[in-house]
PDB file of C-alpha atoms and ligand atoms in Angstrom:
ATOM      1  CA  MET A  30      97.325-150.836 102.537  1.00 93.00           C
ATOM      2  CA  ASN A  31     100.774-149.754 101.606  1.00 95.00           C
ATOM      3  CA  ILE A  32     103.264-151.728 103.476  1.00 98.00           C
ATOM      4  CA  LYS A  33     106.133-148.987 102.668  1.00 97.00           C
ATOM      5  CA  GLY A  34     106.467-146.797 105.512  1.00 95.00           C
ATOM      6  CA  SER A  35     104.003-148.353 107.591  1.00 98.00           C
ATOM      7  CA  VAL A  36     104.789-148.735 111.610  1.00 98.00           C
ATOM      8  CA  ALA A  37     104.408-152.030 112.826  1.00 98.00           C
ATOM      9  CA  LEU A  38     104.166-154.037 116.150  1.00 99.00           C
ATOM     10  CA  VAL A  39     104.592-157.448 116.139  1.00 99.00           C
ATOM     11  CA  THR A  40     104.372-159.937 119.958  1.00 99.00           C
ATOM     12  CA  GLY A  41     106.050-162.774 120.550  1.00 98.00           C
ATOM     13  CA  ALA A  42     108.935-161.036 117.936  1.00 98.00           C
ATOM     14  CA  ASN A  43     111.980-163.165 119.502  1.00 98.00           C
ATOM     15  CA  ARG A  44     111.446-166.482 118.146  1.00 98.00           C
ATOM     16  CA  GLY A  45     109.579-168.800 115.515  1.00 98.00           C
ATOM     17  CA  LEU A  46     106.595-167.028 114.079  1.00 98.00           C
ATOM     18  CA  GLY A  47     106.633-163.293 115.877  1.00 98.00           C
ATOM     19  CA  ARG A  48     110.562-163.722 114.166  1.00 98.00           C
ATOM     20  CA  ALA A  49     109.117-164.292 110.962  1.00 98.00           C
ATOM     21  CA  TYR A  50     105.965-161.878 111.089  1.00 98.00           C
ATOM     22  CA  VAL A  51     109.296-159.455 111.731  1.00 98.00           C
ATOM     23  CA  GLN A  52     111.833-159.996 109.218  1.00 98.00           C
ATOM     24  CA  ALA A  53     108.078-160.449 106.424  1.00 98.00           C
ATOM     25  CA  LEU A  54     107.114-156.442 107.399  1.00 98.00           C
ATOM     26  CA  LEU A  55     110.732-155.443 106.751  1.00 98.00           C
ATOM     27  CA  ASP A  56     111.495-157.316 103.490  1.00 98.00           C
ATOM     28  CA  ALA A  57     107.978-155.409 102.934  1.00 98.00           C
ATOM     29  CA  GLY A  58     109.240-152.051 102.899  1.00 97.00           C
ATOM     30  CA  ALA A  59     107.986-151.669 106.332  1.00 98.00           C
ATOM     31  CA  LYS A  60     109.445-148.005 108.135  1.00 98.00           C
ATOM     32  CA  LYS A  61     109.630-148.985 111.118  1.00 98.00           C
ATOM     33  CA  VAL A  62     109.193-152.219 113.449  1.00 98.00           C
ATOM     34  CA  TYR A  63     108.572-152.740 116.948  1.00 98.00           C
ATOM     35  CA  ALA A  64     109.603-156.290 117.822  1.00 98.00           C
ATOM     36  CA  ALA A  65     107.555-156.473 121.283  1.00 98.00           C
ATOM     37  CA  ALA A  66     108.826-159.522 123.872  1.00 98.00           C
ATOM     38  CA  ARG A  67     109.141-160.406 127.580  1.00 98.00           C
ATOM     39  CA  ASN A  68     112.307-160.349 127.439  1.00 98.00           C
ATOM     40  CA  PRO A  69     113.523-157.649 124.403  1.00 98.00           C
ATOM     41  CA  ALA A  70     117.766-158.587 124.708  1.00 98.00           C
ATOM     42  CA  THR A  71     116.483-162.003 123.020  1.00 98.00           C
ATOM     43  CA  VAL A  72     115.504-160.000 119.586  1.00 98.00           C
ATOM     44  CA  ASP A  73     117.888-160.723 117.000  1.00 97.00           C
ATOM     45  CA  LEU A  74     116.865-159.106 114.105  1.00 95.00           C
ATOM     46  CA  PRO A  75     118.652-155.861 113.044  1.00 94.00           C
ATOM     47  CA  ARG A  76     116.687-152.768 111.748  1.00 94.00           C
ATOM     48  CA  VAL A  77     113.728-153.066 114.559  1.00 98.00           C
ATOM     49  CA  GLN A  78     113.086-151.281 117.663  1.00 98.00           C
ATOM     50  CA  PRO A  79     112.776-154.122 120.601  1.00 98.00           C
ATOM     51  CA  ILE A  80     110.781-153.258 123.412  1.00 98.00           C
ATOM     52  CA  LYS A  81     109.058-155.420 126.255  1.00 98.00           C
ATOM     53  CA  LEU A  82     105.905-156.890 126.296  1.00 98.00           C
ATOM     54  CA  ASP A  83     104.139-159.016 128.429  1.00 98.00           C
ATOM     55  CA  VAL A  84     100.637-159.077 126.723  1.00 98.00           C
ATOM     56  CA  THR A  85      99.555-160.668 130.121  1.00 98.00           C
ATOM     57  CA  ASN A  86     100.707-157.558 131.605  1.00 98.00           C
ATOM     58  CA  PRO A  87      98.357-154.463 131.816  1.00 98.00           C
ATOM     59  CA  ASP A  88     101.507-152.220 132.765  1.00 98.00           C
ATOM     60  CA  ASP A  89     103.616-153.349 129.854  1.00 98.00           C
ATOM     61  CA  VAL A  90     100.821-152.931 127.356  1.00 98.00           C
ATOM     62  CA  ALA A  91      99.259-149.759 128.284  1.00 98.00           C
ATOM     63  CA  ALA A  92     102.678-148.138 128.292  1.00 98.00           C
ATOM     64  CA  ALA A  93     103.180-149.683 125.070  1.00 98.00           C
ATOM     65  CA  ALA A  94     100.292-147.798 123.589  1.00 98.00           C
ATOM     66  CA  LYS A  95     101.690-144.475 125.413  1.00 98.00           C
ATOM     67  CA  ALA A  96     105.066-144.664 124.171  1.00 98.00           C
ATOM     68  CA  HIS A  97     103.708-145.751 120.388  1.00 98.00           C
ATOM     69  CA  THR A  98     101.254-143.917 118.854  1.00 98.00           C
ATOM     70  CA  ASP A  99     102.770-144.169 115.504  1.00 98.00           C
ATOM     71  CA  VAL A 100     101.915-147.539 115.208  1.00 98.00           C
ATOM     72  CA  THR A 101      99.683-148.621 111.986  1.00 98.00           C
ATOM     73  CA  ILE A 102     100.387-152.563 111.996  1.00 99.00           C
ATOM     74  CA  VAL A 103      99.628-154.392 115.488  1.00 99.00           C
ATOM     75  CA  ILE A 104     100.589-158.079 114.536  1.00 99.00           C
ATOM     76  CA  ASN A 105      98.620-159.650 117.872  1.00 99.00           C
ATOM     77  CA  ASN A 106     101.290-163.205 117.231  1.00 99.00           C
ATOM     78  CA  ALA A 107     102.445-164.281 121.493  1.00 99.00           C
ATOM     79  CA  GLY A 108     101.056-167.233 122.115  1.00 98.00           C
ATOM     80  CA  ILE A 109     101.322-170.645 124.222  1.00 98.00           C
ATOM     81  CA  MET A 110     100.202-173.968 124.310  1.00 96.00           C
ATOM     82  CA  ARG A 111      99.862-176.472 127.252  1.00 92.00           C
ATOM     83  CA  SER A 112      99.275-179.931 127.066  1.00 84.00           C
ATOM     84  CA  ALA A 113      96.947-181.183 129.337  1.00 81.00           C
ATOM     85  CA  PRO A 114      93.565-183.754 128.570  1.00 80.00           C
ATOM     86  CA  VAL A 115      90.013-181.718 129.204  1.00 83.00           C
ATOM     87  CA  VAL A 116      89.855-184.084 131.940  1.00 81.00           C
ATOM     88  CA  SER A 117      92.768-183.514 134.422  1.00 70.00           C
ATOM     89  CA  GLY A 118      94.325-182.285 137.577  1.00 67.00           C
ATOM     90  CA  ARG A 119      96.037-179.743 135.648  1.00 65.00           C
ATOM     91  CA  VAL A 120      93.305-178.330 133.711  1.00 72.00           C
ATOM     92  CA  ASP A 121      92.525-175.428 135.047  1.00 83.00           C
ATOM     93  CA  GLN A 122      96.531-174.090 135.169  1.00 84.00           C
ATOM     94  CA  ALA A 123      96.340-174.975 131.851  1.00 84.00           C
ATOM     95  CA  ALA A 124      93.414-173.465 130.546  1.00 88.00           C
ATOM     96  CA  ARG A 125      93.720-170.086 132.829  1.00 93.00           C
ATOM     97  CA  ALA A 126      97.624-170.106 131.070  1.00 95.00           C
ATOM     98  CA  GLU A 127      95.737-170.375 127.913  1.00 96.00           C
ATOM     99  CA  MET A 128      93.370-168.279 127.803  1.00 97.00           C
ATOM    100  CA  GLU A 129      95.511-165.072 129.177  1.00 98.00           C
ATOM    101  CA  THR A 130      97.972-164.941 126.663  1.00 98.00           C
ATOM    102  CA  ASN A 131      95.716-166.228 123.792  1.00 98.00           C
ATOM    103  CA  PHE A 132      92.293-164.888 124.555  1.00 98.00           C
ATOM    104  CA  TYR A 133      92.581-162.150 127.202  1.00 98.00           C
ATOM    105  CA  GLY A 134      95.990-161.115 125.625  1.00 98.00           C
ATOM    106  CA  VAL A 135      94.994-160.767 122.183  1.00 99.00           C
ATOM    107  CA  LEU A 136      91.986-158.258 123.862  1.00 98.00           C
ATOM    108  CA  ALA A 137      94.258-156.187 125.639  1.00 98.00           C
ATOM    109  CA  MET A 138      96.040-155.409 123.239  1.00 99.00           C
ATOM    110  CA  SER A 139      93.845-154.800 120.739  1.00 98.00           C
ATOM    111  CA  SER A 140      91.726-152.400 122.864  1.00 98.00           C
ATOM    112  CA  ALA A 141      94.805-151.127 123.778  1.00 98.00           C
ATOM    113  CA  PHE A 142      95.861-149.813 119.847  1.00 99.00           C
ATOM    114  CA  ALA A 143      92.554-149.523 118.610  1.00 98.00           C
ATOM    115  CA  PRO A 144      92.156-145.873 119.359  1.00 98.00           C
ATOM    116  CA  ILE A 145      95.637-145.565 117.851  1.00 98.00           C
ATOM    117  CA  LEU A 146      95.568-147.297 114.877  1.00 98.00           C
ATOM    118  CA  LYS A 147      92.023-145.240 114.200  1.00 98.00           C
ATOM    119  CA  ALA A 148      93.991-142.206 114.764  1.00 98.00           C
ATOM    120  CA  ASN A 149      96.438-143.195 112.369  1.00 98.00           C
ATOM    121  CA  GLY A 150      94.093-143.560 109.527  1.00 98.00           C
ATOM    122  CA  GLY A 151      92.628-147.282 110.655  1.00 98.00           C
ATOM    123  CA  GLY A 152      95.818-149.135 109.823  1.00 98.00           C
ATOM    124  CA  ALA A 153      95.027-152.386 110.415  1.00 98.00           C
ATOM    125  CA  LEU A 154      95.203-155.508 113.011  1.00 99.00           C
ATOM    126  CA  VAL A 155      96.122-159.333 112.684  1.00 99.00           C
ATOM    127  CA  ASN A 156      95.325-162.372 115.177  1.00 99.00           C
ATOM    128  CA  MET A 157      97.272-165.160 114.665  1.00 99.00           C
ATOM    129  CA  LEU A 158      94.884-168.038 115.442  1.00 99.00           C
ATOM    130  CA  SER A 159      94.937-171.821 114.039  1.00 98.00           C
ATOM    131  CA  VAL A 160      93.153-174.554 112.492  1.00 98.00           C
ATOM    132  CA  LEU A 161      92.423-175.027 115.905  1.00 97.00           C
ATOM    133  CA  SER A 162      90.066-172.368 116.033  1.00 98.00           C
ATOM    134  CA  TRP A 163      87.560-175.175 114.345  1.00 98.00           C
ATOM    135  CA  VAL A 164      88.549-178.359 115.163  1.00 96.00           C
ATOM    136  CA  THR A 165      90.498-179.456 118.204  1.00 93.00           C
ATOM    137  CA  LEU A 166      93.026-182.906 119.174  1.00 89.00           C
ATOM    138  CA  PRO A 167      93.377-184.557 121.736  1.00 86.00           C
ATOM    139  CA  GLY A 168      96.057-183.087 124.605  1.00 88.00           C
ATOM    140  CA  VAL A 169      95.206-179.555 122.872  1.00 92.00           C
ATOM    141  CA  ALA A 170      91.713-179.062 123.737  1.00 91.00           C
ATOM    142  CA  LEU A 171      92.346-176.402 126.052  1.00 93.00           C
ATOM    143  CA  TYR A 172      94.655-174.754 123.761  1.00 95.00           C
ATOM    144  CA  SER A 173      91.571-175.313 121.223  1.00 96.00           C
ATOM    145  CA  ALA A 174      89.520-173.283 123.152  1.00 96.00           C
ATOM    146  CA  SER A 175      91.389-170.341 123.458  1.00 97.00           C
ATOM    147  CA  LYS A 176      91.978-170.495 120.250  1.00 98.00           C
ATOM    148  CA  ALA A 177      87.982-170.117 119.544  1.00 98.00           C
ATOM    149  CA  ALA A 178      88.206-167.729 121.521  1.00 98.00           C
ATOM    150  CA  ALA A 179      90.625-165.486 120.158  1.00 99.00           C
ATOM    151  CA  TRP A 180      88.435-165.947 116.878  1.00 98.00           C
ATOM    152  CA  SER A 181      85.202-164.955 117.880  1.00 98.00           C
ATOM    153  CA  LEU A 182      86.656-162.416 119.466  1.00 98.00           C
ATOM    154  CA  THR A 183      88.786-161.240 116.109  1.00 98.00           C
ATOM    155  CA  ASN A 184      85.244-161.694 114.737  1.00 98.00           C
ATOM    156  CA  ALA A 185      83.538-159.274 117.039  1.00 98.00           C
ATOM    157  CA  LEU A 186      87.017-156.649 116.698  1.00 98.00           C
ATOM    158  CA  ARG A 187      86.427-156.564 112.216  1.00 98.00           C
ATOM    159  CA  LYS A 188      82.835-155.519 113.034  1.00 98.00           C
ATOM    160  CA  GLU A 189      83.742-152.422 115.782  1.00 98.00           C
ATOM    161  CA  LEU A 190      86.888-151.584 114.193  1.00 98.00           C
ATOM    162  CA  ARG A 191      85.269-150.969 110.374  1.00 97.00           C
ATOM    163  CA  GLN A 192      83.408-147.952 110.901  1.00 97.00           C
ATOM    164  CA  GLN A 193      86.776-146.578 111.580  1.00 98.00           C
ATOM    165  CA  GLY A 194      88.646-148.035 108.568  1.00 98.00           C
ATOM    166  CA  THR A 195      90.907-151.176 110.790  1.00 98.00           C
ATOM    167  CA  LEU A 196      91.190-154.362 108.672  1.00 98.00           C
ATOM    168  CA  VAL A 197      90.819-157.027 111.459  1.00 98.00           C
ATOM    169  CA  VAL A 198      92.837-159.861 109.744  1.00 99.00           C
ATOM    170  CA  ALA A 199      92.071-163.748 110.814  1.00 99.00           C
ATOM    171  CA  VAL A 200      95.374-166.031 110.269  1.00 99.00           C
ATOM    172  CA  HIS A 201      94.421-169.801 110.373  1.00 98.00           C
ATOM    173  CA  ALA A 202      97.334-172.300 110.232  1.00 98.00           C
ATOM    174  CA  GLY A 203      97.968-176.205 110.731  1.00 98.00           C
ATOM    175  CA  TYR A 204     101.438-177.273 112.199  1.00 98.00           C
ATOM    176  CA  ILE A 205     103.806-174.026 111.247  1.00 98.00           C
ATOM    177  CA  ASP A 206     107.723-175.475 111.894  1.00 98.00           C
ATOM    178  CA  THR A 207     108.600-173.270 115.131  1.00 98.00           C
ATOM    179  CA  ASP A 208     109.155-174.313 118.745  1.00 98.00           C
ATOM    180  CA  MET A 209     105.385-174.683 119.976  1.00 97.00           C
ATOM    181  CA  VAL A 210     105.755-178.018 117.267  1.00 97.00           C
ATOM    182  CA  SER A 211     108.860-179.149 117.884  1.00 96.00           C
ATOM    183  CA  ALA A 212     107.621-182.543 119.265  1.00 95.00           C
ATOM    184  CA  VAL A 213     105.390-183.162 116.511  1.00 94.00           C
ATOM    185  CA  GLN A 214     106.483-185.496 113.562  1.00 96.00           C
ATOM    186  CA  ALA A 215     104.597-183.756 110.720  1.00 94.00           C
ATOM    187  CA  GLN A 216     103.931-181.715 107.681  1.00 96.00           C
ATOM    188  CA  LYS A 217     105.135-178.031 109.022  1.00 98.00           C
ATOM    189  CA  THR A 218     104.976-174.590 107.402  1.00 98.00           C
ATOM    190  CA  GLN A 219     107.601-172.735 107.270  1.00 98.00           C
ATOM    191  CA  PRO A 220     106.703-169.493 109.609  1.00 98.00           C
ATOM    192  CA  SER A 221     108.264-167.333 106.570  1.00 98.00           C
ATOM    193  CA  ALA A 222     105.715-168.674 104.551  1.00 98.00           C
ATOM    194  CA  VAL A 223     103.067-168.154 106.454  1.00 98.00           C
ATOM    195  CA  ALA A 224     104.136-164.311 107.255  1.00 99.00           C
ATOM    196  CA  GLN A 225     104.864-163.663 103.761  1.00 98.00           C
ATOM    197  CA  GLN A 226     101.035-164.540 103.204  1.00 98.00           C
ATOM    198  CA  VAL A 227      99.567-162.398 106.032  1.00 99.00           C
ATOM    199  CA  VAL A 228     102.072-159.471 104.606  1.00 98.00           C
ATOM    200  CA  GLN A 229     100.806-159.768 101.422  1.00 98.00           C
ATOM    201  CA  ALA A 230      96.760-159.754 103.020  1.00 98.00           C
ATOM    202  CA  ILE A 231      97.223-156.968 104.851  1.00 98.00           C
ATOM    203  CA  ALA A 232      98.909-155.039 101.763  1.00 98.00           C
ATOM    204  CA  ASN A 233      95.818-156.536 100.100  1.00 98.00           C
ATOM    205  CA  GLY A 234      92.877-155.150 101.890  1.00 98.00           C
ATOM    206  CA  GLU A 235      92.223-159.304 102.546  1.00 98.00           C
ATOM    207  CA  GLU A 236      90.488-160.424 106.327  1.00 98.00           C
ATOM    208  CA  GLU A 237      90.863-163.979 106.580  1.00 98.00           C
ATOM    209  CA  VAL A 238      94.373-165.738 106.250  1.00 98.00           C
ATOM    210  CA  LEU A 239      94.414-169.677 105.058  1.00 98.00           C
ATOM    211  CA  ALA A 240      98.050-170.275 105.325  1.00 98.00           C
ATOM    212  CA  ASP A 241      97.940-174.269 104.410  1.00 98.00           C
ATOM    213  CA  ALA A 242      95.878-177.031 102.604  1.00 98.00           C
ATOM    214  CA  ILE A 243      95.021-177.979 106.344  1.00 97.00           C
ATOM    215  CA  SER A 244      93.124-174.471 107.049  1.00 98.00           C
ATOM    216  CA  ARG A 245      91.974-175.027 103.991  1.00 98.00           C
ATOM    217  CA  GLN A 246      90.891-177.768 104.501  1.00 97.00           C
ATOM    218  CA  VAL A 247      89.419-177.900 107.869  1.00 97.00           C
ATOM    219  CA  LYS A 248      87.167-174.240 107.168  1.00 97.00           C
ATOM    220  CA  ALA A 249      85.807-175.990 103.772  1.00 96.00           C
ATOM    221  CA  GLY A 250      84.603-179.464 106.202  1.00 96.00           C
ATOM    222  CA  LEU A 251      82.933-176.990 108.699  1.00 95.00           C
ATOM    223  CA  SER A 252      79.991-177.339 106.425  1.00 92.00           C
ATOM    224  CA  ALA A 253      80.099-181.089 105.950  1.00 91.00           C
ATOM    225  CA  GLU A 254      78.293-183.474 106.918  1.00 90.00           C
ATOM    226  CA  PRO A 255      79.081-184.210 109.153  1.00 89.00           C
ATOM    227  CA  SER A 256      80.624-181.458 109.536  1.00 91.00           C
ATOM    228  CA  VAL A 257      84.422-182.365 110.372  1.00 92.00           C
ATOM    229  CA  TYR A 258      84.466-181.352 114.154  1.00 90.00           C
ATOM    230  CA  LEU A 259      81.974-184.390 114.646  1.00 89.00           C
ATOM    231  CA  ALA A 260      83.831-186.775 112.184  1.00 80.00           C
ATOM    232  CA  ARG A 261      85.489-189.640 114.204  1.00 72.00           C
ATOM    233  CA  ASN A 262      88.308-189.848 112.468  1.00 57.00           C
ATOM    234  CA  ALA A 263      88.906-186.272 111.877  1.00 48.00           C
ATOM    235  CA  ALA A 264      90.806-183.896 114.204  1.00 48.00           C
TER     236      ALA A 264
HETATM  237  N1  NAP L 303     103.712-173.349 115.266  1.00 60.32           N
HETATM  238  C1  NAP L 303     102.046-173.935 114.988  1.00 60.32           C
HETATM  239  O1  NAP L 303     102.362-174.646 114.525  1.00 60.32           O
HETATM  240  C2  NAP L 303     101.042-173.002 114.606  1.00 60.32           C
HETATM  241  C3  NAP L 303      99.936-172.928 114.532  1.00 60.32           C
HETATM  242  C4  NAP L 303      99.346-172.054 114.030  1.00 60.32           C
HETATM  243  C5  NAP L 303      99.043-171.229 115.136  1.00 60.32           C
HETATM  244  N2  NAP L 303     100.515-170.887 115.874  1.00 60.32           N
HETATM  245  C6  NAP L 303      99.993-169.741 116.416  1.00 60.32           C
HETATM  246  O2  NAP L 303     101.108-168.610 116.301  1.00 60.32           O
HETATM  247  C7  NAP L 303     101.455-167.753 117.250  1.00 60.32           C
HETATM  248  C8  NAP L 303     103.123-168.134 117.449  1.00 60.32           C
HETATM  249  O3  NAP L 303     103.687-169.392 117.655  1.00 60.32           O
HETATM  250  P1  NAP L 303     105.072-169.842 117.326  1.00 60.32           P
HETATM  251  O4  NAP L 303     104.850-171.195 116.600  1.00 60.32           O
HETATM  252  O5  NAP L 303     106.165-168.681 117.056  1.00 60.32           O
HETATM  253  O6  NAP L 303     105.517-170.235 118.631  1.00 60.32           O
HETATM  254  P2  NAP L 303     106.419-169.867 119.655  1.00 60.32           P
HETATM  255  O7  NAP L 303     107.847-171.072 119.107  1.00 60.32           O
HETATM  256  O8  NAP L 303     106.540-170.738 121.172  1.00 60.32           O
HETATM  257  O9  NAP L 303     106.732-169.129 120.149  1.00 60.32           O
HETATM  258  C9  NAP L 303     105.919-168.101 120.951  1.00 60.32           C
HETATM  259  C10 NAP L 303     106.188-166.635 120.662  1.00 60.32           C
HETATM  260  O10 NAP L 303     105.585-165.793 122.211  1.00 60.32           O
HETATM  261  C11 NAP L 303     106.025-165.440 122.826  1.00 60.32           C
HETATM  262  N3  NAP L 303     104.856-165.164 124.027  1.00 60.32           N
HETATM  263  C12 NAP L 303     104.789-166.368 124.819  1.00 60.32           C
HETATM  264  N4  NAP L 303     103.832-165.491 126.184  1.00 60.32           N
HETATM  265  C13 NAP L 303     103.977-164.553 125.964  1.00 60.32           C
HETATM  266  C14 NAP L 303     103.616-163.738 126.595  1.00 60.32           C
HETATM  267  N5  NAP L 303     102.430-163.512 127.565  1.00 60.32           N
HETATM  268  N6  NAP L 303     103.433-162.783 126.385  1.00 60.32           N
HETATM  269  C15 NAP L 303     104.516-162.057 124.906  1.00 60.32           C
HETATM  270  N7  NAP L 303     104.973-162.496 124.424  1.00 60.32           N
HETATM  271  C16 NAP L 303     104.822-163.933 124.819  1.00 60.32           C
HETATM  272  C17 NAP L 303     106.978-166.230 123.205  1.00 60.32           C
HETATM  273  O11 NAP L 303     107.753-165.280 123.976  1.00 60.32           O
HETATM  274  P3  NAP L 303     109.021-165.999 124.614  1.00 60.32           P
HETATM  275  O12 NAP L 303     110.378-166.236 123.934  1.00 60.32           O
HETATM  276  O13 NAP L 303     109.604-165.111 125.857  1.00 60.32           O
HETATM  277  O14 NAP L 303     108.758-167.109 125.252  1.00 60.32           O
HETATM  278  C18 NAP L 303     107.357-166.175 122.031  1.00 60.32           C
HETATM  279  O15 NAP L 303     107.786-165.272 121.492  1.00 60.32           O
HETATM  280  C19 NAP L 303     100.853-168.328 118.176  1.00 60.32           C
HETATM  281  O16 NAP L 303      99.842-167.574 118.716  1.00 60.32           O
HETATM  282  C20 NAP L 303     100.253-170.091 117.892  1.00 60.32           C
HETATM  283  O17 NAP L 303      99.294-169.778 118.215  1.00 60.32           O
HETATM  284  C21 NAP L 303     101.328-171.489 115.770  1.00 60.32           C
END
């Protein structure tokens, strides 16, 4: 797909990885980028069209789809992480919040924009997943569950939208240097490095991006014996 001349919409575009996606799309020659944010006043990049969009709000999603029928690339980037052990009093609240944004938000956006992508020749739908779609860590198990659900949804969307010519891209990454993991001391990939790989993948027609060494290792480890998600000392 040619990025030059494309019209992109990025959710959660005001900071972190979403902001980097916007920049990478502009750098690659996108004609127009809708920078969607819960508070569009917080979008600080020039040359973009800020729009108000909370992915958990059906009215916002419907309004965005109604108003922006020229979109050819959708990047479902918005996401939240709530730390909670699987067994705790806070579990229900955390799990529902994460599923609302990380799963139902992606589903709502994909459903609303699939007909638009079709009408515009196919285009691309990118879902920001995680290495935690495949393995889990203490404290973020519910986030992992939401990203596992979003991975399965992405695989289903790929099959369903193939016939209309839409490229569906799954992006998996370990730690990325954003607010979401600012408390974590570990090696992190720069958001710009992830975003540039994804934009290149769209251009190349690739359906999956393993953005760093850990995501490549974990994917390879899924079929190891024992599998990476069974190993006692692994993530
Ligand atoms: N950072 C990592 O290590 C890492 C690794 C793998 C995958 N990811 C995924 O990458 C994506 C981007 O995360 P990030 O690292 O950039 O996190 P971040 O710095 O916390 O930014 C999250 C973004 O999502 C937006 N957002 C949250 N809930 C939303 C909603 N209901 N509607 C619209 N926007 C919403 C936030 O907007 P506000 O400013 O309004 O809060 C913000 O723009 C997420 O899907 C995340 O799960 C992150």
